Short mmCIF file of C-alpha atoms in Angstrom, two decimals:
data_model
loop_
_atom_site.label_atom_id
_atom_site.label_comp_id
_atom_site.label_asym_id
_atom_site.label_seq_id
_atom_site.Cartn_x
_atom_site.Cartn_y
_atom_site.Cartn_z
CA MET A 1 0.00 0.00 0.00
CA VAL A 2 1.43 3.38 -1.08
CA ARG A 3 1.66 5.90 1.75
CA GLU A 4 -0.14 9.18 1.25
CA LYS A 5 2.20 12.03 0.26
CA ARG A 6 1.96 15.20 2.34
CA PHE A 7 2.78 18.58 0.80
CA LEU A 8 2.86 22.16 2.01
CA VAL A 9 2.27 24.76 -0.71
CA VAL A 10 3.30 28.29 0.26
CA ASP A 11 2.30 31.23 -1.93
CA ASP A 12 0.60 34.57 -1.28
CA SER A 13 -1.73 33.93 -4.22
CA GLY A 14 -4.71 31.72 -3.42
CA MET A 15 -5.17 30.96 -7.13
CA VAL A 16 -1.60 29.70 -7.42
CA ARG A 17 -2.02 27.51 -4.34
CA MET A 18 -5.23 26.05 -5.74
CA HIS A 19 -3.58 25.41 -9.13
CA ILE A 20 -0.67 23.54 -7.54
CA ARG A 21 -3.06 21.56 -5.34
CA LYS A 22 -4.90 20.39 -8.46
CA LEU A 23 -1.61 19.48 -10.15
CA LEU A 24 -0.57 17.42 -7.12
CA GLU A 25 -3.94 15.67 -7.03
CA SER A 26 -3.54 14.79 -10.73
CA ILE A 27 -0.06 13.35 -10.09
CA PHE A 28 -0.74 11.30 -6.94
CA ALA A 29 -3.61 8.96 -6.19
CA SER A 30 -3.37 9.73 -2.48
CA VAL A 31 -2.18 13.17 -1.38
CA THR A 32 -2.69 15.73 1.38
CA VAL A 33 -2.00 19.35 0.42
CA HIS A 34 -1.62 21.91 3.20
CA GLN A 35 -1.56 25.59 2.22
CA ALA A 36 -0.03 28.76 3.66
CA GLU A 37 0.00 32.36 2.39
CA ASP A 38 3.51 33.25 3.66
CA GLY A 39 6.49 31.93 5.58
CA HIS A 40 5.05 32.74 9.01
CA ALA A 41 1.90 30.73 8.35
CA ALA A 42 4.01 27.92 6.90
CA LEU A 43 6.17 27.65 10.04
CA GLU A 44 3.08 27.58 12.24
CA LEU A 45 1.66 24.72 10.19
CA LEU A 46 4.96 22.81 10.14
CA ASP A 47 4.99 22.98 13.92
CA LYS A 48 1.71 21.05 14.00
CA GLU A 49 1.70 18.87 10.88
CA LYS A 50 4.20 16.43 9.38
CA VAL A 51 5.02 17.33 5.79
CA ASP A 52 7.05 15.34 3.24
CA ILE A 53 7.86 18.17 0.82
CA VAL A 54 7.55 21.98 0.93
CA ILE A 55 6.77 23.84 -2.31
CA SER A 56 7.22 27.58 -1.79
CA ASP A 57 7.25 30.77 -3.81
CA TRP A 58 10.34 32.97 -3.50
CA ASN A 59 8.70 36.39 -3.32
CA MET A 60 6.04 36.75 -0.62
CA PRO A 61 5.08 39.49 1.88
CA ASN A 62 5.68 39.16 5.65
CA MET A 63 8.16 36.28 5.26
CA SER A 64 9.66 35.36 1.88
CA GLY A 65 10.49 31.89 0.61
CA GLU A 66 14.18 32.66 1.17
CA GLU A 67 13.52 33.48 4.85
CA LEU A 68 11.31 30.40 5.23
CA LEU A 69 14.04 28.20 3.80
CA TYR A 70 16.56 29.71 6.24
CA GLU A 71 14.28 28.89 9.18
CA ILE A 72 13.69 25.34 7.96
CA ARG A 73 17.39 24.63 7.38
CA SER A 74 18.12 26.10 10.85
CA SER A 75 15.63 23.77 12.54
CA GLU A 76 16.87 20.46 13.92
CA LYS A 77 13.41 19.01 13.33
CA LEU A 78 12.89 20.32 9.78
CA LYS A 79 16.39 20.76 8.34
CA ASN A 80 16.22 17.70 6.06
CA THR A 81 12.76 18.46 4.64
CA PRO A 82 12.92 18.62 0.81
CA PHE A 83 12.23 22.18 -0.35
CA ILE A 84 11.14 23.08 -3.89
CA MET A 85 11.51 26.80 -4.57
CA MET A 86 9.25 28.46 -7.17
CA SER A 87 10.09 31.66 -9.02
CA THR A 88 9.48 33.47 -12.30
CA ASN A 89 13.22 34.20 -12.50
CA ASP A 90 15.04 31.66 -14.68
CA SER A 91 18.51 33.25 -14.72
CA ARG A 92 21.56 31.11 -13.88
CA ASP A 93 22.66 33.56 -11.16
CA PHE A 94 19.29 33.16 -9.47
CA LEU A 95 19.60 29.36 -9.65
CA ILE A 96 23.08 29.48 -8.11
CA THR A 97 21.76 31.69 -5.29
CA ALA A 98 18.94 29.21 -4.66
CA ILE A 99 21.46 26.36 -4.48
CA GLN A 100 23.60 28.32 -2.05
CA LEU A 101 20.54 28.87 0.13
CA GLY A 102 20.00 25.11 0.34
CA VAL A 103 17.01 24.40 -1.92
CA THR A 104 16.45 20.79 -2.92
CA GLN A 105 14.90 21.67 -6.27
CA TYR A 106 14.13 24.86 -8.19
CA ILE A 107 11.21 25.27 -10.61
CA VAL A 108 10.38 28.23 -12.86
CA LYS A 109 6.82 29.56 -13.10
CA PRO A 110 4.69 28.80 -15.02
CA PHE A 111 5.30 25.04 -15.01
CA SER A 112 3.43 21.96 -16.15
CA ALA A 113 2.31 18.93 -14.17
CA ASN A 114 5.11 16.91 -15.80
CA GLU A 115 7.74 19.44 -14.73
CA LEU A 116 6.45 19.49 -11.17
CA GLU A 117 6.26 15.68 -11.07
CA GLU A 118 9.90 15.44 -12.17
CA LYS A 119 11.02 17.73 -9.34
CA ILE A 120 8.92 15.87 -6.77
CA HIS A 121 10.16 12.43 -7.80
CA SER A 122 13.72 13.71 -7.51
CA CYS A 123 12.94 14.79 -3.93
CA ILE A 124 11.34 11.42 -3.16
CA GLY A 125 14.37 9.66 -4.60
CA MET A 126 16.58 11.70 -2.29
CA LEU A 127 14.48 10.64 0.71
CA ASN A 128 14.71 6.99 -0.33
CA ARG A 129 18.48 7.22 -0.72
CA ARG A 130 18.75 8.62 2.79
CA ARG A 131 17.17 5.41 4.08
CA GLU A 132 19.88 3.31 2.46
CA LYS A 133 23.07 2.70 4.41
CA ARG A 134 25.82 5.14 3.48
CA TYR A 135 29.46 4.75 4.44
CA ALA A 136 32.11 7.37 5.08
CA LEU A 137 35.40 7.17 3.22
CA PRO A 138 38.72 8.35 4.72
CA GLN A 139 40.30 11.09 2.60
CA HIS A 140 39.20 9.78 -0.78
CA VAL A 141 39.48 12.20 -3.68
CA ALA A 142 36.37 12.57 -5.82
CA ARG A 143 37.33 13.45 -9.36
CA LEU A 144 34.28 14.48 -11.37
CA THR A 145 34.22 14.98 -15.12
CA ILE A 146 31.49 17.04 -16.77
CA ASP A 147 31.57 18.16 -20.42
CA LYS A 148 35.26 17.16 -20.62
CA GLN A 149 36.06 19.40 -17.63
CA THR A 150 37.59 17.75 -14.55
CA PHE A 151 37.06 18.88 -10.94
CA GLU A 152 38.65 17.46 -7.82
CA GLY A 153 36.89 17.38 -4.47
CA THR A 154 36.32 15.10 -1.51
CA LEU A 155 33.90 12.21 -1.22
CA ILE A 156 31.66 12.47 1.85
CA ASP A 157 29.92 9.11 1.70
CA LEU A 158 29.03 6.27 -0.61
CA SER A 159 26.18 3.80 -1.10
CA ARG A 160 25.11 1.33 -3.77
CA THR A 161 22.83 3.93 -5.31
CA GLY A 162 24.79 7.15 -4.95
CA ALA A 163 27.50 9.29 -3.46
CA ALA A 164 27.86 12.70 -1.82
CA PHE A 165 30.81 15.00 -2.51
CA THR A 166 32.17 18.46 -1.73
CA LEU A 167 34.08 20.88 -3.96
CA ASP A 168 35.83 24.12 -3.02
CA GLN A 169 34.41 26.21 -5.85
CA PHE A 170 30.99 26.11 -7.50
CA SER A 171 31.00 25.87 -11.29
CA PRO A 172 28.09 26.51 -13.70
CA SER A 173 28.97 23.12 -15.23
CA PHE A 174 27.21 21.50 -12.28
CA VAL A 175 23.53 21.41 -13.17
CA LEU A 176 20.76 19.31 -11.63
CA TYR A 177 20.07 16.05 -13.52
CA LYS A 178 23.27 16.35 -15.54
CA VAL A 179 25.31 13.16 -15.92
CA CYS A 180 28.94 13.20 -14.81
CA THR A 181 31.68 10.63 -14.33
CA LEU A 182 33.06 9.98 -10.85
CA ASP A 183 36.51 8.51 -10.17
CA LEU A 184 37.54 7.59 -6.63
CA ILE A 185 41.23 7.99 -5.82
CA VAL A 186 43.15 7.03 -2.72
CA PRO A 187 46.09 9.42 -2.12
CA CYS A 188 49.31 7.68 -1.13
CA ASN A 189 51.50 9.61 1.32
CA ARG A 190 49.13 12.56 0.91
CA SER A 191 50.26 13.06 -2.65
CA LEU A 192 48.10 12.66 -5.75
CA ASP A 193 51.26 12.08 -7.77
CA LYS A 194 51.48 8.74 -5.99
CA SER A 195 47.90 7.61 -5.88
CA SER A 196 45.81 4.51 -6.33
CA MET A 197 42.66 4.50 -8.45
CA LEU A 198 39.87 2.80 -6.50
CA ILE A 199 36.98 3.03 -8.94
CA SER A 200 37.00 4.63 -12.37
CA GLY A 201 34.14 5.48 -14.69
CA LEU A 202 31.28 5.54 -12.19
CA ASN A 203 28.53 7.42 -14.01
CA GLY A 204 25.98 9.30 -11.93
CA ARG A 205 23.26 11.89 -12.35
CA ILE A 206 23.43 15.04 -10.20
CA VAL A 207 20.37 15.08 -7.94
CA ARG A 208 21.36 17.62 -5.28
CA LEU A 209 23.43 20.80 -5.16
CA GLU A 210 23.70 23.11 -2.18
CA ALA A 211 26.15 25.40 -0.42
CA LYS A 212 28.27 23.61 2.17
CA ASP A 213 27.76 26.49 4.59
CA THR A 214 24.32 27.93 3.87
CA PHE A 215 24.76 30.56 6.59
CA HIS A 216 27.94 32.10 5.15
CA PRO A 217 27.09 34.32 2.15
CA THR A 218 30.68 34.49 0.85
CA SER A 219 31.36 30.75 1.02
CA THR A 220 32.18 29.18 -2.36
CA GLU A 221 32.26 25.60 -1.12
CA PHE A 222 29.35 23.43 -2.15
CA GLN A 223 28.26 19.85 -1.87
CA GLY A 224 26.26 17.64 -4.16
CA ALA A 225 24.88 14.17 -4.55
CA LEU A 226 24.91 11.69 -7.41
CA TYR A 227 22.44 8.93 -8.22
CA PHE A 228 23.83 5.74 -9.75
CA ASN A 229 21.46 3.97 -12.13
CA PRO A 230 22.28 0.25 -11.88
CA VAL A 231 20.74 -0.36 -15.31
CA ASN A 232 23.36 1.84 -16.99
CA MET A 233 26.30 0.76 -14.82
CA LYS A 234 29.04 -1.32 -16.44
CA ARG A 235 29.40 -4.77 -14.91
CA GLU A 236 33.04 -4.36 -13.91
CA VAL A 237 32.33 -0.97 -12.31
CA GLU A 238 29.33 -2.39 -10.43
CA SER A 239 31.48 -5.28 -9.22
CA LYS A 240 34.12 -2.90 -7.84
CA LEU A 241 31.46 -0.75 -6.16
CA ASN A 242 29.83 -3.79 -4.52
CA LYS A 243 33.19 -5.03 -3.25
CA LEU A 244 33.97 -1.61 -1.76
CA ILE A 245 30.53 -1.39 -0.10
CA LYS A 246 31.03 -4.89 1.34
CA LEU A 247 34.40 -3.84 2.70
CA LEU A 248 32.97 -0.66 4.23
CA ALA A 249 30.03 -2.58 5.71
CA GLY A 250 32.47 -4.34 8.01
CA ARG A 251 33.66 -1.01 9.38
CA THR A 252 30.64 -0.11 11.52
CA PRO A 253 32.18 3.09 12.98
CA ASP A 254 32.09 4.55 9.49
CA TYR A 255 28.39 3.82 8.98
CA ILE A 256 26.45 7.08 8.74
CA ASN A 257 23.16 7.01 10.63
CA ASN A 258 20.58 8.96 8.65
CA GLU A 259 17.97 9.16 11.40
#
């Protein structure tokens, strides 16, 4: 039995809220849609009701979507709640700002039911991946290749279905849903000149981008998450990944508890 999905739609326009409610009801067979006209009303509702995903407009009176997101990410209870930000602004700078603020997904008004469904399923996939066991890796270098450009960062954790990474500098090459190649490298003697390749050619789709420090406006560090599609994974790469996960599974101190 599929559990009912619970949404909170936040927008100062009652017509917009009603439109999104109808879209959600057309997408899901069983859905509860709470509504709020601004950030203050949204926080009051979140204090009383459990919500799976928040869908909020950016520009609102009293408390904007940006301020609401800040409060949610600052809350121990709510900080991991998926947050879809709506806006009429489709510029890349605006998208980067949204990522730095910690949005889960960003959608440009007006949007179709299919576009909204894609964003929601990405959020649901993120929630499902959080339930899977993830393992920390000691000082592994994450080398990501996008559009023939290579970036080096640090791997945060790894699972059979994805990985999380951090990079020092955000690049416009990193776009949600874009496919990139991940190589895992083990530095020897703290030098990449003498290093051991652990896994090469691990293809993943970018499903999350956010600032590493959402409370520091000048921070350029960001973190992201990849989803590995087992259908498209090469057999030898999948074999190496499974062996590594099996190895890490025996190191219980490095298991990351998602609860």
